[in-house]
Structures are given as structure tokens and as C-alpha cells.
Amino acid sequence: MLRRFQVHRATTVAEAIELRIQFGDDAAVYAGGTELLLAMKLGVARWPHLIDIKPIAELRGIALNESVLRIGATVTHWDLERDATVARAIPALSALERNVANVRVRAAGTLAGNIIFAEPHADPPTLLMALGARVILAGAKGRRAIPLVEFVTGMYQTALAADEILVAVEVPVATARRAAYVKFQILERPSIGVAIAGDVHDGKFAEAPNIYVGAVDEMPRRVATQTLAGASLRDAGTADALAEAARDAVEPIADLAGTAEYKRHLVGVFARRALAAFAEAA
Ligand SMILES: Cc1cc2nc3c(=O)[nH]c(=O)nc-3n(C[C@H](O)[C@H](O)[C@H](O)COP(=O)(O)OP(=O)(O)OC[C@H]3O[C@@H](n4cnc5c(N)ncnc54)[C@H](O)[C@@H]3O)c2cc1C
């Protein structure tokens, strides 16, 4: 059952920050509400005040400025999957967004909310980390940019300060850069996600690629890839080395989707599939 709460509609970033300071721990930022209202309904969290950031014009919209794709904090998964600029600039992100949750969650849920909730069983953070994304935060002391890999600090934990809101997610875009994301999912949320991003030259990794494994551990984990610089994308040896490195990168958590041992095995399988998808995209 939902307990009574009051919604405060912020119309500027400054107003949202003021409300954060005014209500402190008694308030939560409210975007799509798909996690927030569920947690409140289940009684696992209670906030007497919600700060609705959807009226803030600055937080809307997707823009490609030179080599950075900027995604506003109230942009939903549904917006992202249908956006032509995203499809052109980062096709792997479009494809990922089409497979997040169900259409009702995608229509209301935002990318920013997904990142900030830091639920381990999530898709976008894994790919965005591989792509070198950063988040832009605004607080009482001004704005700061922080790499996503530093922003997510653990299970349901981020570096967001008590007075801050996330304003945008910025993803570097380079024409030579390729990316792929594959996942394994039998429950409501993913059990394993593997993302690869890197430059390709002559069918080989031009340098060590960025590879992350998500959803299996407390947070996405980086795979050691130094030995893959110059490796041919379609060599069996490359797939073997990647599968082993990916399995070594994670400490899988056993849950309804499987034991830790089973998940570690699947990480190897999905690392190979990610490489095949990456080779296809290159
Ligand atoms: C049934 C179901 C299935 C799902 N399946 C998947 C899946 O397959 N893959 C996947 O990746 N995810 C999945 N999700 C997660 C989904 O992507 C998130 O619920 C959604 O993106 C959260 O966004 P929101 O706008 O609704 O966040 P909200 O619920 O509004 O907020 C979530 C958290 O972020 C905070 N917050 C939100 N925006 C800001 C901001 N700008 N600044 C500061 N704090 C902020 C809120 O205070 C809250 O703590 C699923 C969720 C559900 C309910």
C-alpha cells in the first residue's frame, strides 16, 4: 500500500536542488517512478516528499554535439529506442534500449533513473561504461562531470551527493568506434550482460578494447583486455582468451537465475557471443 506523500514539481535545476536541501532524507527525486513507486508500494522505502523533475525543460532531449551524445535526465528508454540520432551514432545503444524491461516500464522509466538506482541487474550501465560515458551532476556547489565507472560505487550505490541531481548522461561518439551488447535473461531483468567497445582495423582490435560484464555481480566489472590489442576478431584464440578473461573478471552472485558456478560459465559463453556480435557490427 502506498503511504501518503507530497509531490513537489520543480521547474528548474536550481529549484530541484533547493528542494533536495530543504527536505534532505525525507525526499527523493522522482523521474519515471518505476523503481521509486514500486519500492514505496512494497514498503521497502518511504519518502514523505517526492521532487518531480519532469517539468524541468533543461533535462529533456537528446543531442549530438560534435563528438558527444548528450542524453537529458528525463529521457526515457522509449525515447532512446526510437531516436534516429541515437540509432545513427550508437546503434548498439538503440538495440539495447529496445530490449530493456517491457514497454510500460520503457515508456516511463528514464536512463538516468536506471543508472542512479544502481540495481545490479541492469543493461545500460554495462554498455555505457564500455563506451566511456560520464554523468553530469548539479548540486549546491555547481556542476561536475564524473565517469560512469566512478559514479556507480556498488549495489544500489552511487557517488551522487545529498544535494545533487543527475542532469545528463554524456557518451563519446567516434566514427571508428564499434560496440556490441548481448545479454542473457530468463527473469524480469537481465542475469548477464556483456558489452564490447573498441576501434577495429583490418578485422583486428586496433587497441585493447573496453569490455564490461554486468548484471552478474554487484556492479559491472571491467575485463582485462591488454592481450587482445591487435587480436583478430574472428580467431578462435581471441574468443578463448576473451571468454577466460571475462570469467576471471566477475564474482557472480547466486540467485533465482542460477548458481555462481553456472553464471560464471555463462559469462564465458556470452563473452564469445558478444565478440561475434561485435565482429558482425565492425
Ligand atoms: C518490471 C521491471 C522490469 C525491468 N527490466 C529491466 C531490464 O530488463 N533491464 C534494465 O536495465 N532495467 C530494467 N528495469 C529497470 C528500469 O530500467 C528502471 O526501473 C527505470 O529506468 C528507472 O527509471 P525511472 O525514471 O522510473 O526512475 P525512478 O523510479 O523515478 O527513480 C529511480 C531512482 O533514481 C533516483 N533518480 C531518478 N532520476 C534522478 C535524477 N535525475 N537525479 C537524481 N536522482 C534521480 C530516484 O530518486 C530513485 O532513487 C526494470 C524495471 C521494472 C520495474
GROMACS .gro file of C-alpha atoms and ligand atoms in nm:
model
  335
    1MET     CA    1   0.000   0.000   0.000
    2LEU     CA    2   0.123   0.349  -0.083
    3ARG     CA    3   0.153   0.580   0.220
    4ARG     CA    4   0.070   0.950   0.175
    5PHE     CA    5   0.335   1.167   0.015
    6GLN     CA    6   0.356   1.512  -0.134
    7VAL     CA    7   0.485   1.578  -0.486
    8HIS     CA    8   0.685   1.898  -0.545
    9ARG     CA    9   0.711   1.992  -0.910
   10ALA     CA   10   1.049   2.153  -0.979
   11THR     CA   11   1.065   2.365  -1.293
   12THR     CA   12   1.439   2.442  -1.286
   13VAL     CA   13   1.750   2.253  -1.180
   14ALA     CA   14   1.814   2.519  -0.913
   15GLU     CA   15   1.466   2.462  -0.768
   16ALA     CA   16   1.522   2.084  -0.756
   17ILE     CA   17   1.850   2.137  -0.569
   18GLU     CA   18   1.679   2.374  -0.323
   19LEU     CA   19   1.411   2.113  -0.256
   20ARG     CA   20   1.682   1.846  -0.205
   21ILE     CA   21   1.845   2.070   0.055
   22GLN     CA   22   1.514   2.168   0.219
   23PHE     CA   23   1.379   1.813   0.266
   24GLY     CA   24   1.704   1.614   0.295
   25ASP     CA   25   1.646   1.243   0.361
   26ASP     CA   26   1.268   1.296   0.367
   27ALA     CA   27   1.262   1.347  -0.010
   28ALA     CA   28   1.356   1.151  -0.321
   29VAL     CA   29   1.397   1.272  -0.677
   30TYR     CA   30   1.108   1.141  -0.886
   31ALA     CA   31   1.158   1.080  -1.260
   32GLY     CA   32   0.959   0.791  -1.415
   33GLY     CA   33   0.885   0.642  -1.073
   34THR     CA   34   0.917   0.282  -1.198
   35GLU     CA   35   1.164   0.190  -0.921
   36LEU     CA   36   1.070   0.457  -0.670
   37LEU     CA   37   0.695   0.398  -0.652
   38LEU     CA   38   0.746   0.021  -0.657
   39ALA     CA   39   0.981   0.045  -0.357
   40MET     CA   40   0.732   0.273  -0.177
   41LYS     CA   41   0.439   0.043  -0.258
   42LEU     CA   42   0.630  -0.260  -0.127
   43GLY     CA   43   0.712  -0.061   0.187
   44VAL     CA   44   1.090  -0.106   0.148
   45ALA     CA   45   1.135   0.271   0.127
   46ARG     CA   46   0.932   0.569   0.241
   47TRP     CA   47   0.965   0.933   0.143
   48PRO     CA   48   0.704   1.187   0.256
   49HIS     CA   49   0.820   1.418  -0.026
   50LEU     CA   50   0.894   1.350  -0.392
   51ILE     CA   51   1.073   1.604  -0.610
   52ASP     CA   52   0.929   1.567  -0.959
   53ILE     CA   53   1.195   1.670  -1.211
   54LYS     CA   54   0.990   1.600  -1.525
   55PRO     CA   55   0.875   1.965  -1.565
   56ILE     CA   56   1.239   2.082  -1.596
   57ALA     CA   57   1.287   2.172  -1.965
   58GLU     CA   58   1.668   2.154  -1.943
   59LEU     CA   59   1.655   1.783  -1.858
   60ARG     CA   60   1.468   1.685  -2.174
   61GLY     CA   61   1.608   1.589  -2.508
   62ILE     CA   62   1.886   1.405  -2.683
   63ALA     CA   63   2.152   1.600  -2.872
   64LEU     CA   64   2.464   1.511  -3.066
   65ASN     CA   65   2.718   1.791  -3.030
   66GLU     CA   66   3.034   1.720  -3.227
   67SER     CA   67   3.160   1.401  -3.066
   68VAL     CA   68   2.932   1.372  -2.763
   69LEU     CA   69   2.580   1.231  -2.740
   70ARG     CA   70   2.404   1.413  -2.455
   71ILE     CA   71   2.104   1.240  -2.304
   72GLY     CA   72   1.893   1.452  -2.067
   73ALA     CA   73   1.796   1.310  -1.728
   74THR     CA   74   1.425   1.276  -1.811
   75VAL     CA   75   1.482   1.095  -2.143
   76THR     CA   76   1.308   0.757  -2.125
   77HIS     CA   77   1.414   0.420  -2.261
   78TRP     CA   78   1.126   0.456  -2.508
   79ASP     CA   79   1.265   0.791  -2.630
   80LEU     CA   80   1.609   0.637  -2.677
   81GLU     CA   81   1.497   0.331  -2.868
   82ARG     CA   82   1.308   0.546  -3.121
   83ASP     CA   83   1.558   0.829  -3.161
   84ALA     CA   84   1.715   0.849  -3.508
   85THR     CA   85   2.028   1.028  -3.383
   86VAL     CA   86   2.098   0.753  -3.129
   87ALA     CA   87   2.037   0.486  -3.394
   88ARG     CA   88   2.292   0.651  -3.623
   89ALA     CA   89   2.552   0.743  -3.361
   90ILE     CA   90   2.542   0.434  -3.137
   91PRO     CA   91   2.331   0.154  -3.290
   92ALA     CA   92   2.423  -0.080  -3.004
   93LEU     CA   93   2.253   0.157  -2.757
   94SER     CA   94   1.933   0.167  -2.966
   95ALA     CA   95   1.928  -0.212  -2.980
   96LEU     CA   96   1.990  -0.240  -2.606
   97GLU     CA   97   1.710   0.006  -2.525
   98ARG     CA   98   1.458  -0.190  -2.732
   99ASN     CA   99   1.517  -0.487  -2.501
  100VAL     CA  100   1.501  -0.316  -2.162
  101ALA     CA  101   1.210  -0.434  -1.946
  102ASN     CA  102   0.863  -0.412  -2.102
  103VAL     CA  103   0.703  -0.131  -2.297
  104ARG     CA  104   0.523   0.013  -1.992
  105VAL     CA  105   0.849   0.044  -1.797
  106ARG     CA  106   1.033   0.177  -2.103
  107ALA     CA  107   0.765   0.441  -2.164
  108ALA     CA  108   0.801   0.588  -1.814
  109GLY     CA  109   1.146   0.481  -1.693
  110THR     CA  110   1.446   0.701  -1.763
  111LEU     CA  111   1.805   0.611  -1.841
  112ALA     CA  112   1.917   0.837  -1.554
  113GLY     CA  113   1.683   0.661  -1.310
  114ASN     CA  114   1.822   0.325  -1.420
  115ILE     CA  115   2.179   0.443  -1.357
  116ILE     CA  116   2.108   0.608  -1.021
  117PHE     CA  117   1.908   0.319  -0.880
  118ALA     CA  118   2.220   0.106  -0.950
  119GLU     CA  119   2.022  -0.218  -0.945
  120PRO     CA  120   2.286  -0.475  -1.043
  121HIS     CA  121   2.053  -0.650  -1.291
  122ALA     CA  122   2.056  -0.369  -1.545
  123ASP     CA  123   2.154  -0.332  -1.910
  124PRO     CA  124   2.255   0.028  -1.993
  125PRO     CA  125   2.537   0.080  -1.739
  126THR     CA  126   2.738  -0.211  -1.881
  127LEU     CA  127   2.739  -0.075  -2.236
  128LEU     CA  128   2.775   0.287  -2.125
  129MET     CA  129   3.082   0.200  -1.917
  130ALA     CA  130   3.240   0.026  -2.217
  131LEU     CA  131   3.166   0.339  -2.424
  132GLY     CA  132   3.334   0.564  -2.166
  133ALA     CA  133   3.017   0.756  -2.071
  134ARG     CA  134   3.011   1.018  -1.797
  135VAL     CA  135   2.734   1.172  -1.590
  136ILE     CA  136   2.678   1.543  -1.531
  137LEU     CA  137   2.565   1.626  -1.178
  138ALA     CA  138   2.432   1.956  -1.043
  139GLY     CA  139   2.437   2.050  -0.675
  140ALA     CA  140   2.463   2.347  -0.439
  141LYS     CA  141   2.833   2.395  -0.525
  142GLY     CA  142   2.778   2.386  -0.901
  143ARG     CA  143   2.819   2.118  -1.165
  144ARG     CA  144   3.062   1.833  -1.202
  145ALA     CA  145   3.125   1.559  -1.456
  146ILE     CA  146   3.223   1.214  -1.340
  147PRO     CA  147   3.297   0.897  -1.541
  148LEU     CA  148   3.018   0.642  -1.504
  149VAL     CA  149   3.272   0.381  -1.389
  150GLU     CA  150   3.344   0.604  -1.088
  151PHE     CA  151   2.983   0.712  -1.034
  152VAL     CA  152   2.848   0.361  -0.971
  153THR     CA  153   3.018   0.253  -0.650
  154GLY     CA  154   2.830  -0.067  -0.566
  155MET     CA  155   2.496  -0.244  -0.543
  156TYR     CA  156   2.231   0.033  -0.519
  157GLN     CA  157   2.514   0.280  -0.452
  158THR     CA  158   2.643   0.579  -0.643
  159ALA     CA  159   2.856   0.886  -0.581
  160LEU     CA  160   2.550   1.118  -0.600
  161ALA     CA  161   2.568   1.371  -0.314
  162ALA     CA  162   2.263   1.450  -0.099
  163ASP     CA  163   2.207   1.789  -0.264
  164GLU     CA  164   2.269   1.674  -0.622
  165ILE     CA  165   2.059   1.569  -0.916
  166LEU     CA  166   2.180   1.400  -1.232
  167VAL     CA  167   2.138   1.641  -1.522
  168ALA     CA  168   2.259   1.439  -1.821
  169VAL     CA  169   2.448   1.136  -1.941
  170GLU     CA  170   2.718   1.207  -2.200
  171VAL     CA  171   2.852   0.939  -2.431
  172PRO     CA  172   3.157   0.997  -2.652
  173VAL     CA  173   3.093   0.915  -3.015
  174ALA     CA  174   3.372   0.830  -3.260
  175THR     CA  175   3.316   0.718  -3.618
  176ALA     CA  176   3.579   0.443  -3.593
  177ARG     CA  177   3.436   0.310  -3.266
  178ARG     CA  178   3.227  -0.006  -3.277
  179ALA     CA  179   3.018  -0.151  -2.998
  180ALA     CA  180   2.804  -0.453  -2.919
  181TYR     CA  181   2.596  -0.567  -2.623
  182VAL     CA  182   2.445  -0.911  -2.564
  183LYS     CA  183   2.253  -1.038  -2.265
  184PHE     CA  184   2.106  -1.349  -2.106
  185GLN     CA  185   1.767  -1.304  -1.947
  186ILE     CA  186   1.512  -1.552  -1.818
  187LEU     CA  187   1.361  -1.338  -1.541
  188GLU     CA  188   1.222  -0.984  -1.542
  189ARG     CA  189   1.571  -0.832  -1.553
  190PRO     CA  190   1.899  -0.946  -1.714
  191SER     CA  191   2.117  -1.209  -1.547
  192ILE     CA  192   2.426  -1.142  -1.761
  193GLY     CA  193   2.519  -0.862  -1.998
  194VAL     CA  194   2.844  -0.829  -2.192
  195ALA     CA  195   2.948  -0.511  -2.374
  196ILE     CA  196   3.242  -0.455  -2.606
  197ALA     CA  197   3.356  -0.120  -2.746
  198GLY     CA  198   3.667  -0.053  -2.945
  199ASP     CA  199   3.826   0.051  -3.270
  200VAL     CA  200   3.878  -0.203  -3.546
  201HIS     CA  201   4.147  -0.206  -3.812
  202ASP     CA  202   4.170  -0.476  -4.077
  203GLY     CA  203   3.946  -0.715  -3.886
  204LYS     CA  204   4.152  -0.676  -3.568
  205PHE     CA  205   4.118  -0.481  -3.244
  206ALA     CA  206   4.320  -0.165  -3.317
  207GLU     CA  207   4.399  -0.143  -2.945
  208ALA     CA  208   4.284  -0.311  -2.624
  209PRO     CA  209   3.901  -0.296  -2.633
  210ASN     CA  210   3.680  -0.185  -2.343
  211ILE     CA  211   3.484  -0.485  -2.223
  212TYR     CA  212   3.245  -0.495  -1.928
  213VAL     CA  213   3.036  -0.773  -1.779
  214GLY     CA  214   2.720  -0.662  -1.599
  215ALA     CA  215   2.418  -0.796  -1.409
  216VAL     CA  216   2.606  -1.094  -1.271
  217ASP     CA  217   2.800  -0.925  -0.991
  218GLU     CA  218   2.734  -0.630  -0.756
  219MET     CA  219   2.813  -0.387  -1.038
  220PRO     CA  220   2.955  -0.406  -1.392
  221ARG     CA  221   3.312  -0.535  -1.395
  222ARG     CA  222   3.587  -0.443  -1.635
  223VAL     CA  223   3.754  -0.729  -1.822
  224ALA     CA  224   4.135  -0.725  -1.857
  225THR     CA  225   4.196  -0.693  -2.232
  226GLN     CA  226   4.561  -0.588  -2.277
  227THR     CA  227   4.640  -0.913  -2.459
  228LEU     CA  228   4.359  -0.851  -2.710
  229ALA     CA  229   4.522  -0.546  -2.872
  230GLY     CA  230   4.584  -0.645  -3.235
  231ALA     CA  231   4.391  -0.973  -3.198
  232SER     CA  232   4.181  -1.086  -3.494
  233LEU     CA  233   3.806  -1.060  -3.421
  234ARG     CA  234   3.728  -1.392  -3.588
  235ASP     CA  235   4.013  -1.604  -3.447
  236ALA     CA  236   3.908  -1.888  -3.218
  237GLY     CA  237   4.206  -1.797  -2.998
  238THR     CA  238   4.068  -1.444  -2.947
  239ALA     CA  239   3.731  -1.582  -2.838
  240ASP     CA  240   3.901  -1.829  -2.599
  241ALA     CA  241   4.116  -1.555  -2.443
  242LEU     CA  242   3.819  -1.320  -2.408
  243ALA     CA  243   3.595  -1.587  -2.253
  244GLU     CA  244   3.861  -1.670  -1.995
  245ALA     CA  245   3.931  -1.305  -1.910
  246ALA     CA  246   3.557  -1.236  -1.873
  247ARG     CA  247   3.507  -1.532  -1.640
  248ASP     CA  248   3.802  -1.410  -1.430
  249ALA     CA  249   3.661  -1.056  -1.406
  250VAL     CA  250   3.348  -1.140  -1.207
  251GLU     CA  251   3.234  -1.277  -0.872
  252PRO     CA  252   2.887  -1.398  -0.974
  253ILE     CA  253   2.606  -1.378  -0.719
  254ALA     CA  254   2.382  -1.684  -0.700
  255ASP     CA  255   2.010  -1.609  -0.731
  256LEU     CA  256   1.692  -1.744  -0.891
  257ALA     CA  257   1.861  -1.732  -1.233
  258GLY     CA  258   2.134  -1.975  -1.132
  259THR     CA  259   2.430  -2.069  -0.915
  260ALA     CA  260   2.753  -1.869  -0.914
  261GLU     CA  261   2.931  -2.151  -1.099
  262TYR     CA  262   2.662  -2.170  -1.369
  263LYS     CA  263   2.670  -1.794  -1.415
  264ARG     CA  264   3.049  -1.789  -1.445
  265HIS     CA  265   3.018  -2.050  -1.719
  266LEU     CA  266   2.753  -1.839  -1.896
  267VAL     CA  267   2.973  -1.530  -1.876
  268GLY     CA  268   3.225  -1.716  -2.094
  269VAL     CA  269   2.951  -1.820  -2.337
  270PHE     CA  270   2.812  -1.467  -2.363
  271ALA     CA  271   3.158  -1.312  -2.395
  272ARG     CA  272   3.202  -1.525  -2.710
  273ARG     CA  273   2.861  -1.415  -2.837
  274ALA     CA  274   2.946  -1.052  -2.769
  275LEU     CA  275   3.265  -1.090  -2.973
  276ALA     CA  276   3.067  -1.245  -3.260
  277ALA     CA  277   2.814  -0.958  -3.246
  278PHE     CA  278   3.099  -0.706  -3.234
  279ALA     CA  279   3.267  -0.866  -3.536
  280GLU     CA  280   2.934  -0.850  -3.719
  281ALA     CA  281   2.899  -0.478  -3.636
  282ALA     CA  282   3.258  -0.396  -3.737
  283LIG     C1  283   0.927  -0.478  -1.420
  283LIG     C2  284   1.061  -0.413  -1.445
  283LIG     C3  285   1.148  -0.471  -1.537
  283LIG     C4  286   1.273  -0.411  -1.561
  283LIG     N1  287   1.358  -0.469  -1.651
  283LIG     C5  288   1.476  -0.410  -1.677
  283LIG     C6  289   1.566  -0.466  -1.775
  283LIG     O1  290   1.538  -0.566  -1.841
  283LIG     N2  291   1.686  -0.403  -1.793
  283LIG     C7  292   1.720  -0.289  -1.725
  283LIG     O2  293   1.827  -0.235  -1.745
  283LIG     N3  294   1.636  -0.234  -1.634
  283LIG     C8  295   1.516  -0.290  -1.610
  283LIG     N4  296   1.431  -0.233  -1.520
  283LIG     C9  297   1.472  -0.108  -1.454
  283LIG    C10  298   1.421   0.016  -1.530
  283LIG     O3  299   1.508   0.043  -1.635
  283LIG    C11  300   1.419   0.129  -1.430
  283LIG     O4  301   1.310   0.098  -1.344
  283LIG    C12  302   1.398   0.268  -1.486
  283LIG     O5  303   1.489   0.303  -1.586
  283LIG    C13  304   1.414   0.368  -1.370
  283LIG     O6  305   1.390   0.498  -1.419
  283LIG     P1  306   1.280   0.592  -1.352
  283LIG     O7  307   1.283   0.719  -1.427
  283LIG     O8  308   1.149   0.523  -1.341
  283LIG     O9  309   1.343   0.610  -1.207
  283LIG     P2  310   1.269   0.646  -1.071
  283LIG    O10  311   1.196   0.527  -1.021
  283LIG    O11  312   1.195   0.773  -1.083
  283LIG    O12  313   1.399   0.671  -0.981
  283LIG    C14  314   1.492   0.569  -0.955
  283LIG    C15  315   1.597   0.622  -0.857
  283LIG    O13  316   1.676   0.724  -0.917
  283LIG    C16  317   1.659   0.849  -0.850
  283LIG     N5  318   1.659   0.949  -0.959
  283LIG    C17  319   1.593   0.940  -1.077
  283LIG     N6  320   1.629   1.039  -1.159
  283LIG    C18  321   1.718   1.115  -1.091
  283LIG    C19  322   1.794   1.231  -1.124
  283LIG     N7  323   1.787   1.290  -1.244
  283LIG     N8  324   1.877   1.282  -1.030
  283LIG    C20  325   1.888   1.223  -0.908
  283LIG     N9  326   1.821   1.112  -0.872
  283LIG    C21  327   1.737   1.058  -0.963
  283LIG    C22  328   1.532   0.836  -0.771
  283LIG    O14  329   1.531   0.919  -0.657
  283LIG    C23  330   1.536   0.688  -0.734
  283LIG    O15  331   1.624   0.667  -0.626
  283LIG    C24  332   1.308  -0.291  -1.493
  283LIG    C25  333   1.219  -0.233  -1.402
  283LIG    C26  334   1.097  -0.292  -1.377
  283LIG    C27  335   1.002  -0.226  -1.280
   0.00000   0.00000   0.00000
